[in-house]
Structures are given as C-alpha cells and as structure tokens.
PDB file of C-alpha atoms in Angstrom:
ATOM      1  CA  MET A   1      23.625  98.537  70.832  1.00 46.00           C
ATOM      2  CA  GLU A   2      20.590 100.766  70.880  1.00 46.00           C
ATOM      3  CA  SER A   3      17.929  99.987  73.466  1.00 53.00           C
ATOM      4  CA  ASP A   4      15.440  99.286  70.643  1.00 59.00           C
ATOM      5  CA  ASP A   5      17.660  96.426  69.487  1.00 66.00           C
ATOM      6  CA  ILE A   6      17.521  94.566  72.814  1.00 67.00           C
ATOM      7  CA  PRO A   7      15.129  91.646  72.504  1.00 68.00           C
ATOM      8  CA  PRO A   8      12.298  91.609  75.034  1.00 77.00           C
ATOM      9  CA  LEU A   9      12.452  89.161  77.944  1.00 80.00           C
ATOM     10  CA  ARG A  10       9.875  86.606  78.961  1.00 86.00           C
ATOM     11  CA  ILE A  11       9.940  84.909  82.338  1.00 90.00           C
ATOM     12  CA  GLY A  12       9.073  81.232  82.578  1.00 91.00           C
ATOM     13  CA  LEU A  13       8.591  79.248  85.803  1.00 94.00           C
ATOM     14  CA  ASN A  14       9.652  75.582  86.073  1.00 94.00           C
ATOM     15  CA  ALA A  15       8.985  73.261  89.029  1.00 96.00           C
ATOM     16  CA  ALA A  16      11.099  70.254  89.934  1.00 97.00           C
ATOM     17  CA  ILE A  17       8.565  68.458  92.184  1.00 97.00           C
ATOM     18  CA  VAL A  18      10.073  65.619  94.261  1.00 97.00           C
ATOM     19  CA  ALA A  19       8.455  62.765  96.112  1.00 96.00           C
ATOM     20  CA  VAL A  20       9.741  59.432  97.411  1.00 95.00           C
ATOM     21  CA  THR A  21       7.636  56.326  96.955  1.00 88.00           C
ATOM     22  CA  ASN A  22       8.732  52.789  97.637  1.00 87.00           C
ATOM     23  CA  HIS A  23      12.214  53.983  98.333  1.00 91.00           C
ATOM     24  CA  THR A  24      12.361  55.590  94.880  1.00 95.00           C
ATOM     25  CA  PRO A  25      13.068  59.367  94.495  1.00 97.00           C
ATOM     26  CA  SER A  26      10.862  60.726  91.778  1.00 96.00           C
ATOM     27  CA  ILE A  27      10.404  63.936  89.842  1.00 97.00           C
ATOM     28  CA  LEU A  28       7.057  64.847  88.327  1.00 96.00           C
ATOM     29  CA  THR A  29       7.081  65.225  84.578  1.00 95.00           C
ATOM     30  CA  VAL A  30       4.436  66.406  82.157  1.00 93.00           C
ATOM     31  CA  PRO A  31       3.965  65.354  78.531  1.00 89.00           C
ATOM     32  CA  ALA A  32       5.214  67.458  75.691  1.00 77.00           C
ATOM     33  CA  SER A  33       2.993  70.069  74.077  1.00 71.00           C
ATOM     34  CA  PRO A  34       2.433  69.952  70.320  1.00 61.00           C
ATOM     35  CA  GLY A  35       5.662  70.902  68.551  1.00 58.00           C
ATOM     36  CA  ASP A  36       7.816  70.333  71.630  1.00 62.00           C
ATOM     37  CA  GLY A  37       9.148  66.915  70.605  1.00 64.00           C
ATOM     38  CA  PRO A  38       8.677  63.567  72.293  1.00 68.00           C
ATOM     39  CA  ALA A  39      10.526  64.107  75.580  1.00 81.00           C
ATOM     40  CA  ASP A  40       8.852  64.791  78.905  1.00 91.00           C
ATOM     41  CA  GLY A  41       9.530  67.989  80.761  1.00 94.00           C
ATOM     42  CA  LEU A  42       8.960  69.718  84.064  1.00 95.00           C
ATOM     43  CA  PRO A  43       5.723  71.614  84.755  1.00 94.00           C
ATOM     44  CA  PHE A  44       6.233  74.991  83.164  1.00 91.00           C
ATOM     45  CA  GLY A  45       4.255  78.202  82.834  1.00 91.00           C
ATOM     46  CA  PRO A  46       4.898  81.872  81.958  1.00 91.00           C
ATOM     47  CA  PHE A  47       4.841  84.472  84.689  1.00 91.00           C
ATOM     48  CA  ASP A  48       1.689  86.530  84.283  1.00 87.00           C
ATOM     49  CA  PRO A  49       2.155  89.760  86.301  1.00 88.00           C
ATOM     50  CA  VAL A  50      -1.407  90.836  85.556  1.00 88.00           C
ATOM     51  CA  ARG A  51      -2.918  87.759  87.284  1.00 91.00           C
ATOM     52  CA  HIS A  52      -0.277  87.036  89.889  1.00 91.00           C
ATOM     53  CA  ARG A  53       1.631  89.342  92.236  1.00 92.00           C
ATOM     54  CA  THR A  54       4.563  86.954  92.814  1.00 94.00           C
ATOM     55  CA  PHE A  55       6.537  84.346  90.871  1.00 94.00           C
ATOM     56  CA  GLU A  56       5.609  81.694  93.430  1.00 94.00           C
ATOM     57  CA  GLY A  57       1.923  82.405  93.174  1.00 94.00           C
ATOM     58  CA  SER A  58       2.123  82.099  89.412  1.00 95.00           C
ATOM     59  CA  LEU A  59       4.089  78.883  89.697  1.00 95.00           C
ATOM     60  CA  ARG A  60       1.565  77.309  92.047  1.00 94.00           C
ATOM     61  CA  ALA A  61      -1.276  78.143  89.706  1.00 94.00           C
ATOM     62  CA  SER A  62       0.548  76.714  86.699  1.00 93.00           C
ATOM     63  CA  VAL A  63       1.385  73.482  88.495  1.00 95.00           C
ATOM     64  CA  GLU A  64      -2.164  73.017  89.733  1.00 93.00           C
ATOM     65  CA  SER A  65      -3.629  73.539  86.209  1.00 93.00           C
ATOM     66  CA  GLN A  66      -1.102  71.133  84.636  1.00 93.00           C
ATOM     67  CA  THR A  67      -0.917  68.370  87.298  1.00 93.00           C
ATOM     68  CA  ALA A  68      -3.855  68.868  89.766  1.00 92.00           C
ATOM     69  CA  LEU A  69      -1.271  69.148  92.531  1.00 92.00           C
ATOM     70  CA  ASN A  70      -1.514  71.774  95.303  1.00 89.00           C
ATOM     71  CA  LEU A  71       2.178  72.451  96.170  1.00 91.00           C
ATOM     72  CA  GLY A  72       3.286  72.590  99.799  1.00 90.00           C
ATOM     73  CA  TYR A  73       6.999  73.239 100.365  1.00 94.00           C
ATOM     74  CA  VAL A  74       8.518  75.382  97.572  1.00 96.00           C
ATOM     75  CA  GLU A  75      11.824  77.207  97.290  1.00 96.00           C
ATOM     76  CA  GLN A  76      13.492  79.019  94.381  1.00 96.00           C
ATOM     77  CA  LEU A  77      16.474  77.316  92.877  1.00 94.00           C
ATOM     78  CA  TYR A  78      18.144  79.373  90.242  1.00 89.00           C
ATOM     79  CA  THR A  79      17.568  81.585  87.245  1.00 88.00           C
ATOM     80  CA  PHE A  80      18.442  79.992  83.882  1.00 81.00           C
ATOM     81  CA  GLY A  81      18.934  82.396  81.046  1.00 73.00           C
ATOM     82  CA  ASP A  82      21.854  81.202  78.888  1.00 66.00           C
ATOM     83  CA  ARG A  83      21.671  81.963  75.234  1.00 57.00           C
ATOM     84  CA  GLY A  84      22.222  79.017  72.895  1.00 52.00           C
ATOM     85  CA  ARG A  85      20.444  76.497  75.115  1.00 52.00           C
ATOM     86  CA  GLN A  86      16.905  75.563  74.343  1.00 52.00           C
ATOM     87  CA  MET A  87      14.413  76.834  76.814  1.00 49.00           C
ATOM     88  CA  HIS A  88      11.070  76.823  74.989  1.00 45.00           C
ATOM     89  CA  SER A  89       9.849  76.003  71.512  1.00 43.00           C
ATOM     90  CA  ASP A  90       7.736  79.021  70.646  1.00 42.00           C
ATOM     91  CA  GLU A  91       8.801  82.491  69.581  1.00 40.00           C
ATOM     92  CA  ALA A  92      11.278  82.693  72.474  1.00 43.00           C
ATOM     93  CA  SER A  93      13.598  80.374  70.554  1.00 46.00           C
ATOM     94  CA  LYS A  94      13.470  82.267  67.234  1.00 47.00           C
ATOM     95  CA  ASP A  95      15.962  84.863  66.150  1.00 54.00           C
ATOM     96  CA  GLY A  96      14.684  88.272  67.068  1.00 57.00           C
ATOM     97  CA  GLY A  97      12.000  86.806  69.361  1.00 63.00           C
ATOM     98  CA  PRO A  98      11.749  87.291  73.096  1.00 70.00           C
ATOM     99  CA  HIS A  99      14.603  85.822  75.141  1.00 74.00           C
ATOM    100  CA  LEU A 100      13.204  83.437  77.720  1.00 79.00           C
ATOM    101  CA  VAL A 101      14.547  83.539  81.273  1.00 86.00           C
ATOM    102  CA  SER A 102      13.492  80.492  83.261  1.00 87.00           C
ATOM    103  CA  VAL A 103      13.255  80.525  87.070  1.00 92.00           C
ATOM    104  CA  GLY A 104      13.531  77.035  88.532  1.00 94.00           C
ATOM    105  CA  TYR A 105      11.881  75.909  91.759  1.00 96.00           C
ATOM    106  CA  LEU A 106      12.242  72.858  94.044  1.00 97.00           C
ATOM    107  CA  ALA A 107       9.002  71.562  95.506  1.00 97.00           C
ATOM    108  CA  LEU A 108       8.613  68.634  97.892  1.00 96.00           C
ATOM    109  CA  THR A 109       5.454  66.571  98.377  1.00 94.00           C
ATOM    110  CA  ARG A 110       4.192  63.142  99.364  1.00 91.00           C
ATOM    111  CA  ALA A 111       2.775  61.177  96.444  1.00 81.00           C
ATOM    112  CA  ASP A 112       0.476  59.244  98.745  1.00 78.00           C
ATOM    113  CA  ALA A 113      -1.041  62.449 100.031  1.00 73.00           C
ATOM    114  CA  GLU A 114      -2.196  63.579  96.584  1.00 73.00           C
ATOM    115  CA  ASN A 115      -5.110  62.482  94.352  1.00 83.00           C
ATOM    116  CA  PRO A 116      -3.489  59.955  91.978  1.00 86.00           C
ATOM    117  CA  GLU A 117      -6.533  59.755  89.779  1.00 90.00           C
ATOM    118  CA  ALA A 118      -6.673  63.508  89.135  1.00 91.00           C
ATOM    119  CA  LEU A 119      -2.919  63.657  88.541  1.00 90.00           C
ATOM    120  CA  HIS A 120      -3.017  60.662  86.098  1.00 89.00           C
ATOM    121  CA  ALA A 121      -5.822  62.341  84.142  1.00 92.00           C
ATOM    122  CA  THR A 122      -3.589  65.310  83.420  1.00 91.00           C
ATOM    123  CA  GLY A 123      -0.914  63.089  81.796  1.00 91.00           C
ATOM    124  CA  ALA A 124       1.656  63.946  84.462  1.00 93.00           C
ATOM    125  CA  ARG A 125       3.816  61.023  85.604  1.00 93.00           C
ATOM    126  CA  TRP A 126       6.336  60.392  88.390  1.00 94.00           C
ATOM    127  CA  ARG A 127       9.780  59.479  87.001  1.00 95.00           C
ATOM    128  CA  ASP A 128      12.533  57.876  89.007  1.00 97.00           C
ATOM    129  CA  TRP A 129      15.205  60.524  89.066  1.00 96.00           C
ATOM    130  CA  TYR A 130      17.879  57.879  88.622  1.00 98.00           C
ATOM    131  CA  GLN A 131      16.424  57.274  85.144  1.00 97.00           C
ATOM    132  CA  LEU A 132      17.491  60.870  84.488  1.00 98.00           C
ATOM    133  CA  PHE A 133      20.841  60.627  86.314  1.00 98.00           C
ATOM    134  CA  PRO A 134      21.796  56.915  86.550  1.00 98.00           C
ATOM    135  CA  TRP A 135      25.444  57.728  87.392  1.00 98.00           C
ATOM    136  CA  GLU A 136      24.241  59.340  90.647  1.00 98.00           C
ATOM    137  CA  ASP A 137      22.901  56.132  92.278  1.00 98.00           C
ATOM    138  CA  TRP A 138      25.594  54.626  94.519  1.00 98.00           C
ATOM    139  CA  ARG A 139      23.281  52.708  96.843  1.00 97.00           C
ATOM    140  CA  GLU A 140      24.474  49.399  95.418  1.00 96.00           C
ATOM    141  CA  GLY A 141      28.013  50.541  94.878  1.00 96.00           C
ATOM    142  CA  ARG A 142      29.875  52.455  92.146  1.00 97.00           C
ATOM    143  CA  PRO A 143      27.784  52.605  88.954  1.00 98.00           C
ATOM    144  CA  THR A 144      29.467  50.546  86.220  1.00 97.00           C
ATOM    145  CA  MET A 145      28.602  53.154  83.589  1.00 97.00           C
ATOM    146  CA  LEU A 146      31.158  55.513  85.094  1.00 98.00           C
ATOM    147  CA  ASP A 147      33.997  53.213  84.021  1.00 97.00           C
ATOM    148  CA  THR A 148      32.469  51.710  80.913  1.00 97.00           C
ATOM    149  CA  ALA A 149      30.831  54.769  79.217  1.00 97.00           C
ATOM    150  CA  ILE A 150      31.432  58.067  80.956  1.00 98.00           C
ATOM    151  CA  LEU A 151      35.069  58.350  81.986  1.00 98.00           C
ATOM    152  CA  PRO A 152      36.457  56.714  78.790  1.00 97.00           C
ATOM    153  CA  ARG A 153      34.794  59.520  76.892  1.00 97.00           C
ATOM    154  CA  LEU A 154      35.275  62.364  79.306  1.00 97.00           C
ATOM    155  CA  LEU A 155      38.999  61.943  79.925  1.00 96.00           C
ATOM    156  CA  PRO A 156      40.053  62.125  76.235  1.00 96.00           C
ATOM    157  CA  TRP A 157      37.775  65.161  75.826  1.00 96.00           C
ATOM    158  CA  ALA A 158      39.541  66.789  78.733  1.00 94.00           C
ATOM    159  CA  GLY A 159      42.785  66.585  76.754  1.00 91.00           C
ATOM    160  CA  GLU A 160      41.367  68.275  73.679  1.00 89.00           C
ATOM    161  CA  PRO A 161      41.969  72.023  73.197  1.00 85.00           C
ATOM    162  CA  ALA A 162      39.075  74.076  74.574  1.00 79.00           C
ATOM    163  CA  GLU A 163      37.459  76.936  72.670  1.00 74.00           C
ATOM    164  CA  ARG A 164      38.772  79.318  75.334  1.00 74.00           C
ATOM    165  CA  PRO A 165      41.154  78.825  78.233  1.00 74.00           C
ATOM    166  CA  GLN A 166      39.377  77.494  81.319  1.00 74.00           C
ATOM    167  CA  THR A 167      40.148  77.958  84.988  1.00 76.00           C
ATOM    168  CA  PRO A 168      39.959  75.400  86.411  1.00 88.00           C
ATOM    169  CA  SER A 169      40.877  73.139  83.492  1.00 92.00           C
ATOM    170  CA  ARG A 170      38.622  70.383  82.196  1.00 94.00           C
ATOM    171  CA  LYS A 171      40.845  67.783  83.836  1.00 95.00           C
ATOM    172  CA  ALA A 172      40.604  69.522  87.207  1.00 95.00           C
ATOM    173  CA  ARG A 173      36.833  69.845  86.935  1.00 96.00           C
ATOM    174  CA  ILE A 174      36.433  66.182  86.062  1.00 97.00           C
ATOM    175  CA  LYS A 175      38.660  65.037  88.954  1.00 97.00           C
ATOM    176  CA  LEU A 176      36.651  67.130  91.440  1.00 97.00           C
ATOM    177  CA  ALA A 177      33.224  66.303  90.020  1.00 98.00           C
ATOM    178  CA  PHE A 178      33.704  62.564  89.559  1.00 98.00           C
ATOM    179  CA  GLY A 179      35.968  61.884  92.531  1.00 97.00           C
ATOM    180  CA  LEU A 180      39.167  60.874  90.737  1.00 96.00           C
ATOM    181  CA  GLY A 181      42.601  60.559  92.252  1.00 93.00           C
ATOM    182  CA  ASP A 182      42.697  61.960  95.786  1.00 93.00           C
ATOM    183  CA  PHE A 183      39.215  63.441  95.512  1.00 95.00           C
ATOM    184  CA  PRO A 184      36.296  61.498  96.983  1.00 95.00           C
ATOM    185  CA  TRP A 185      32.940  61.237  95.288  1.00 97.00           C
ATOM    186  CA  ASP A 186      30.809  64.073  96.484  1.00 97.00           C
ATOM    187  CA  GLU A 187      27.092  63.433  96.053  1.00 97.00           C
ATOM    188  CA  GLU A 188      26.325  67.101  96.069  1.00 97.00           C
ATOM    189  CA  ARG A 189      28.134  67.865  92.744  1.00 98.00           C
ATOM    190  CA  VAL A 190      25.171  66.743  90.655  1.00 98.00           C
ATOM    191  CA  LEU A 191      25.029  69.866  88.486  1.00 97.00           C
ATOM    192  CA  ASP A 192      28.796  69.888  87.969  1.00 98.00           C
ATOM    193  CA  ARG A 193      28.679  66.353  86.555  1.00 98.00           C
ATOM    194  CA  TYR A 194      25.658  67.098  84.393  1.00 98.00           C
ATOM    195  CA  GLU A 195      27.351  70.220  82.936  1.00 97.00           C
ATOM    196  CA  LEU A 196      30.537  68.330  82.132  1.00 98.00           C
ATOM    197  CA  LEU A 197      28.598  65.601  80.336  1.00 98.00           C
ATOM    198  CA  TYR A 198      26.686  68.257  78.418  1.00 97.00           C
ATOM    199  CA  GLU A 199      29.772  70.253  77.443  1.00 95.00           C
ATOM    200  CA  ALA A 200      31.466  67.030  76.268  1.00 97.00           C
ATOM    201  CA  GLY A 201      28.527  66.331  73.953  1.00 97.00           C
ATOM    202  CA  LEU A 202      27.553  63.108  75.771  1.00 98.00           C
ATOM    203  CA  LEU A 203      23.931  64.007  76.472  1.00 97.00           C
ATOM    204  CA  ALA A 204      20.998  64.090  74.066  1.00 96.00           C
ATOM    205  CA  GLU A 205      20.338  67.648  75.082  1.00 94.00           C
ATOM    206  CA  ALA A 206      23.698  68.709  73.622  1.00 95.00           C
ATOM    207  CA  VAL A 207      22.547  67.229  70.278  1.00 95.00           C
ATOM    208  CA  ALA A 208      19.204  69.007  70.560  1.00 91.00           C
ATOM    209  CA  ASP A 209      21.059  72.293  71.173  1.00 89.00           C
ATOM    210  CA  GLN A 210      23.208  71.595  68.099  1.00 91.00           C
ATOM    211  CA  ARG A 211      26.435  71.573  70.082  1.00 92.00           C
ATOM    212  CA  VAL A 212      27.232  68.168  68.507  1.00 95.00           C
ATOM    213  CA  THR A 213      25.630  66.096  65.774  1.00 96.00           C
ATOM    214  CA  SER A 214      25.704  62.880  67.826  1.00 97.00           C
ATOM    215  CA  THR A 215      26.731  61.730  71.332  1.00 97.00           C
ATOM    216  CA  GLY A 216      28.526  58.786  69.743  1.00 95.00           C
ATOM    217  CA  LEU A 217      27.165  56.505  72.500  1.00 96.00           C
ATOM    218  CA  ALA A 218      25.374  53.201  71.843  1.00 94.00           C
ATOM    219  CA  THR A 219      23.179  53.727  74.855  1.00 95.00           C
ATOM    220  CA  PRO A 220      21.932  57.213  76.037  1.00 97.00           C
ATOM    221  CA  LEU A 221      23.223  58.478  79.376  1.00 98.00           C
ATOM    222  CA  GLY A 222      19.925  58.625  81.202  1.00 97.00           C
ATOM    223  CA  ARG A 223      16.456  59.701  80.092  1.00 96.00           C
ATOM    224  CA  ALA A 224      16.553  62.983  78.211  1.00 95.00           C
ATOM    225  CA  MET A 225      14.181  65.863  78.917  1.00 94.00           C
ATOM    226  CA  ARG A 226      13.071  68.605  76.599  1.00 89.00           C
ATOM    227  CA  PHE A 227      14.839  71.947  76.500  1.00 88.00           C
ATOM    228  CA  ASP A 228      16.827  72.797  79.627  1.00 88.00           C
ATOM    229  CA  HIS A 229      14.642  70.834  82.002  1.00 93.00           C
ATOM    230  CA  ARG A 230      17.137  68.098  82.942  1.00 95.00           C
ATOM    231  CA  ARG A 231      19.601  70.770  83.890  1.00 95.00           C
ATOM    232  CA  ILE A 232      16.988  72.342  86.206  1.00 95.00           C
ATOM    233  CA  ALA A 233      16.252  68.846  87.609  1.00 97.00           C
ATOM    234  CA  ALA A 234      19.983  68.341  88.296  1.00 97.00           C
ATOM    235  CA  THR A 235      20.039  71.602  90.199  1.00 97.00           C
ATOM    236  CA  ALA A 236      17.066  70.442  92.258  1.00 97.00           C
ATOM    237  CA  VAL A 237      18.725  67.139  93.113  1.00 98.00           C
ATOM    238  CA  GLN A 238      21.908  68.933  94.132  1.00 98.00           C
ATOM    239  CA  ARG A 239      20.027  71.444  96.292  1.00 97.00           C
ATOM    240  CA  LEU A 240      17.991  68.751  98.099  1.00 98.00           C
ATOM    241  CA  ARG A 241      21.048  66.511  98.728  1.00 97.00           C
ATOM    242  CA  ALA A 242      22.799  69.466 100.333  1.00 96.00           C
ATOM    243  CA  LYS A 243      19.791  70.781 102.215  1.00 96.00           C
ATOM    244  CA  ILE A 244      18.927  67.581 104.085  1.00 95.00           C
ATOM    245  CA  LYS A 245      22.235  68.052 105.936  1.00 94.00           C
ATOM    246  CA  TYR A 246      21.314  71.360 107.550  1.00 93.00           C
ATOM    247  CA  ARG A 247      17.510  71.664 107.369  1.00 93.00           C
ATOM    248  CA  PRO A 248      14.883  69.040 108.275  1.00 94.00           C
ATOM    249  CA  VAL A 249      13.327  69.089 104.800  1.00 96.00           C
ATOM    250  CA  ILE A 250      13.524  65.300 104.550  1.00 96.00           C
ATOM    251  CA  PHE A 251      10.348  65.218 106.661  1.00 96.00           C
ATOM    252  CA  GLU A 252       8.417  66.987 103.920  1.00 95.00           C
ATOM    253  CA  LEU A 253       8.771  63.679 102.085  1.00 96.00           C
ATOM    254  CA  MET A 254       7.727  61.492 105.021  1.00 95.00           C
ATOM    255  CA  PRO A 255       4.287  60.506 106.342  1.00 94.00           C
ATOM    256  CA  PRO A 256       3.386  61.985 109.802  1.00 95.00           C
ATOM    257  CA  GLU A 257       4.510  58.740 111.466  1.00 96.00           C
ATOM    258  CA  PHE A 258       7.299  56.484 110.201  1.00 95.00           C
ATOM    259  CA  THR A 259       9.837  53.888 111.327  1.00 96.00           C
ATOM    260  CA  LEU A 260      13.553  54.622 111.433  1.00 96.00           C
ATOM    261  CA  THR A 261      14.017  52.094 108.676  1.00 95.00           C
ATOM    262  CA  GLU A 262      11.663  54.069 106.457  1.00 95.00           C
ATOM    263  CA  LEU A 263      13.459  57.314 107.300  1.00 97.00           C
ATOM    264  CA  GLN A 264      16.840  55.724 106.480  1.00 97.00           C
ATOM    265  CA  ALA A 265      15.578  54.394 103.148  1.00 96.00           C
ATOM    266  CA  THR A 266      14.295  57.887 102.212  1.00 97.00           C
ATOM    267  CA  VAL A 267      17.604  59.555 103.106  1.00 97.00           C
ATOM    268  CA  GLU A 268      19.424  56.876 101.114  1.00 97.00           C
ATOM    269  CA  ALA A 269      17.150  57.409  98.132  1.00 97.00           C
ATOM    270  CA  ILE A 270      17.818  61.169  98.110  1.00 98.00           C
ATOM    271  CA  SER A 271      21.547  61.057  98.816  1.00 97.00           C
ATOM    272  CA  GLY A 272      22.232  58.075  96.503  1.00 97.00           C
ATOM    273  CA  ARG A 273      24.293  56.455  99.260  1.00 95.00           C
ATOM    274  CA  HIS A 274      24.027  53.360 101.421  1.00 95.00           C
ATOM    275  CA  LEU A 275      24.114  54.159 105.112  1.00 95.00           C
ATOM    276  CA  HIS A 276      25.145  51.816 107.876  1.00 95.00           C
ATOM    277  CA  LYS A 277      22.029  51.101 109.957  1.00 94.00           C
ATOM    278  CA  GLN A 278      23.580  51.608 113.423  1.00 95.00           C
ATOM    279  CA  ASN A 279      25.524  54.682 112.359  1.00 94.00           C
ATOM    280  CA  PHE A 280      22.357  56.193 110.898  1.00 95.00           C
ATOM    281  CA  ARG A 281      20.391  55.574 114.073  1.00 94.00           C
ATOM    282  CA  ARG A 282      23.103  57.198 116.159  1.00 92.00           C
ATOM    283  CA  LEU A 283      23.070  60.153 113.746  1.00 92.00           C
ATOM    284  CA  VAL A 284      19.290  60.545 114.046  1.00 92.00           C
ATOM    285  CA  GLU A 285      19.427  60.268 117.866  1.00 89.00           C
ATOM    286  CA  GLY A 286      22.243  62.808 118.081  1.00 90.00           C
ATOM    287  CA  ALA A 287      20.430  65.254 115.807  1.00 90.00           C
ATOM    288  CA  GLU A 288      17.289  65.020 118.028  1.00 92.00           C
ATOM    289  CA  LEU A 289      15.084  65.402 114.923  1.00 94.00           C
ATOM    290  CA  VAL A 290      12.553  62.703 115.814  1.00 96.00           C
ATOM    291  CA  GLU A 291      10.597  61.467 118.863  1.00 95.00           C
ATOM    292  CA  PRO A 292       8.784  58.181 119.478  1.00 95.00           C
ATOM    293  CA  THR A 293       5.036  58.201 119.141  1.00 96.00           C
ATOM    294  CA  GLY A 294       4.563  55.276 121.516  1.00 94.00           C
ATOM    295  CA  ALA A 295       2.973  53.221 118.723  1.00 93.00           C
ATOM    296  CA  SER A 296       4.491  50.592 116.455  1.00 92.00           C
ATOM    297  CA  SER A 297       3.996  49.201 112.953  1.00 86.00           C
ATOM    298  CA  SER A 298       3.858  45.603 111.783  1.00 79.00           C
ATOM    299  CA  ALA A 299       3.633  46.557 108.078  1.00 75.00           C
ATOM    300  CA  THR A 300       6.761  44.575 107.163  1.00 68.00           C
ATOM    301  CA  GLY A 301       5.398  41.329 108.677  1.00 66.00           C
ATOM    302  CA  GLY A 302       8.358  40.990 111.158  1.00 72.00           C
ATOM    303  CA  ARG A 303       8.781  42.258 114.615  1.00 82.00           C
ATOM    304  CA  PRO A 304       6.718  45.419 115.284  1.00 89.00           C
ATOM    305  CA  ALA A 305       8.901  48.521 114.641  1.00 92.00           C
ATOM    306  CA  ALA A 306       8.580  51.679 116.728  1.00 94.00           C
ATOM    307  CA  LEU A 307       6.916  54.673 115.031  1.00 96.00           C
ATOM    308  CA  TYR A 308       8.487  58.095 115.196  1.00 96.00           C
ATOM    309  CA  ARG A 309       7.447  61.642 114.169  1.00 96.00           C
ATOM    310  CA  PHE A 310       9.359  64.797 113.362  1.00 96.00           C
ATOM    311  CA  ARG A 311      10.175  66.751 116.508  1.00 94.00           C
ATOM    312  CA  ALA A 312       9.152  70.264 115.378  1.00 91.00           C
ATOM    313  CA  LYS A 313      10.626  71.888 118.509  1.00 91.00           C
ATOM    314  CA  ILE A 314      14.105  71.363 117.047  1.00 91.00           C
ATOM    315  CA  LEU A 315      13.438  74.418 114.844  1.00 88.00           C
ATOM    316  CA  GLU A 316      13.401  76.564 117.977  1.00 85.00           C
ATOM    317  CA  GLU A 317      16.501  74.952 119.451  1.00 86.00           C
ATOM    318  CA  ARG A 318      19.070  74.926 116.642  1.00 83.00           C
ATOM    319  CA  PRO A 319      19.832  77.297 113.782  1.00 82.00           C
ATOM    320  CA  ALA A 320      20.669  74.513 111.272  1.00 82.00           C
ATOM    321  CA  PRO A 321      19.097  71.173 112.228  1.00 88.00           C
ATOM    322  CA  GLY A 322      19.688  68.403 109.721  1.00 88.00           C
ATOM    323  CA  LEU A 323      21.277  65.002 109.087  1.00 89.00           C
ATOM    324  CA  ARG A 324      24.964  65.705 108.709  1.00 82.00           C
ATOM    325  CA  LEU A 325      25.996  62.662 106.761  1.00 83.00           C
ATOM    326  CA  GLY A 326      29.651  61.787 106.987  1.00 68.00           C
ATOM    327  CA  GLY A 327      32.019  61.170 104.094  1.00 59.00           C
ATOM    328  CA  ARG A 328      31.631  58.150 101.861  1.00 54.00           C
ATOM    329  CA  GLY A 329      33.389  55.149 103.353  1.00 42.00           C
TER     330      GLY A 329
END
C-alpha cells in the first residue's frame, strides 16, 4: 500500500469518571450529540495539539466543558483503535475517512465534592455501573442472569466453529472469565467477560456494529452505551478493581473523614463482593492505611462510630500499599 492510501488518524479522548454515592458505584455519562443515536456515552473530545500540549490536558479541558467537573485523579487506561467497531459517528466512521484512535482514561472523584447544579445543567448524569454490567454485582450472591440468560447462550456459542482458530479456545476463555469448573469467579476479569458477550452477539453494541442482526434476548444484558464506550467503561472497572489491592486509590472516592463501615461499603461497591465485617477490619488494620481522628459520627442514629482518615505516610513506608482482598469464599 502506498503511503498516500493510508487513511489519516484522529485521536479521541474518553474519560470513565467514577464516584461512589450511597454505596453505589457510578460512572458519569453525557447525552448523545445529534446523529449519535439515543444511548448515553462517556465524556469525549478530540485531542487538539494546537491548544493542548498533552493528552491529559486536552482531556481535562473537554471534561470540564461537557460536565463542569474539574478532574482530580486521572490515569490512562488503554488505546482503543480496532477497525470494525464504532468509535464516533462523524467522518471517522465513513469509508475513506480518518480512522479514530480513542485513548481511554480512568478518573476518580467524589460526587458530593462537586457542584451538582452545574453538572446537571450540562445534561451529564451519574449512572450506576451495575446498570451497565449487572452480571458483575455479587454483593447479594451470584447474579441469577448468569444461569438464566448468559451461560445458556454462551456455552452453545463456544461449541460453534470460530471464524479462525483461537488459542485459548472459546470454552477455555468462558471457563476462566466466568469461573466455571475448577476456576473461581475473578472480579478483575471484567473486560474478558464483556468481550465474550460482545463476540457472542449478546450485547446491543454487537448489533450496532453489525456483527449480528439481533441479540436474540428478550431483555438486554445491561444498559447499552454508544460506540465503544461500554468497552472503555469495562476496562475502567477492571483497572479500578485491581488497583485498590495495591494502591490506596479507594481514598480518592472517600470523604476526608469516614467510618470503617463507610469504607467497607465503598470497597464492596467497587469490587462487587460482600466482605465479612471482622475480616475487613483486620485487613484494614494490617494494611495500616487509616488512622483514627479521635472524633466520632452519629449519622446512622445508632452508637457513635469512630471516624478515620487516610494515613498518607503509608506512601513513604510501602511500595504497594492497598487492600489485598482474599479469594471469594
């Protein structure tokens, strides 16, 4: 191929912005632009090298203009550039037009620390991320949809001939991702599960990308997002679930002072797991991530609960401080 035949590239920046409110992990979504269809999406903006020196600077400016949020903690997730998967509705999706490469970011914030009126005026909304990925919420036990809707469709698909030989096989990938047989459920394999559901044609995004004409399901598997945005959100959930085990990022989602019950509820919300109260407290004490403030809270109406704060000195003492959650019991 001659160099003149190579389509130009455009770089887009997406932000999966996470907060936890009332024990609910949420991702910020913005309404669709004209022509983008009805589904919500993540805050998105093109990288403008004339106005911004770095990707992150451009991302922060785009998010502020779309949502009125000033981002705090931000880290780059992944670069998404697959052909054949919708990324944007304009000329980037047309034959011969620019190919869009999207760089995804994870951002953490506290919803109560922001200006809700300004955010609401932009049309941005917090969405429970378990509306996007309902099969990921194990806090009340194994989700019934795994056995009633997902696995009955995935397992027959695994036995169908693939377009090209796969290593590992579809069956092996499903066993590992969904914790079948001798494999336990691993809450960190969020993207693996999403990709399998997409490849099997069980998600609305696979229909939008014209991989299948219909999912064949009476009820959609979670709330769809436009273009590739739910895939980026799955990557963000996976990254955060892994990262709370070796970095103290959970405290980016907490108020300056909190009870251990509030901390446990936030960790459970992110991990999608129920944690035994006494085991969690021993874990927190052993990790030396918090220290008492000497004050207490009566917000629940019961006995006053001791207030704690993040012990920042841990960052000087350990190379990988975090909450190393054990295996699922």
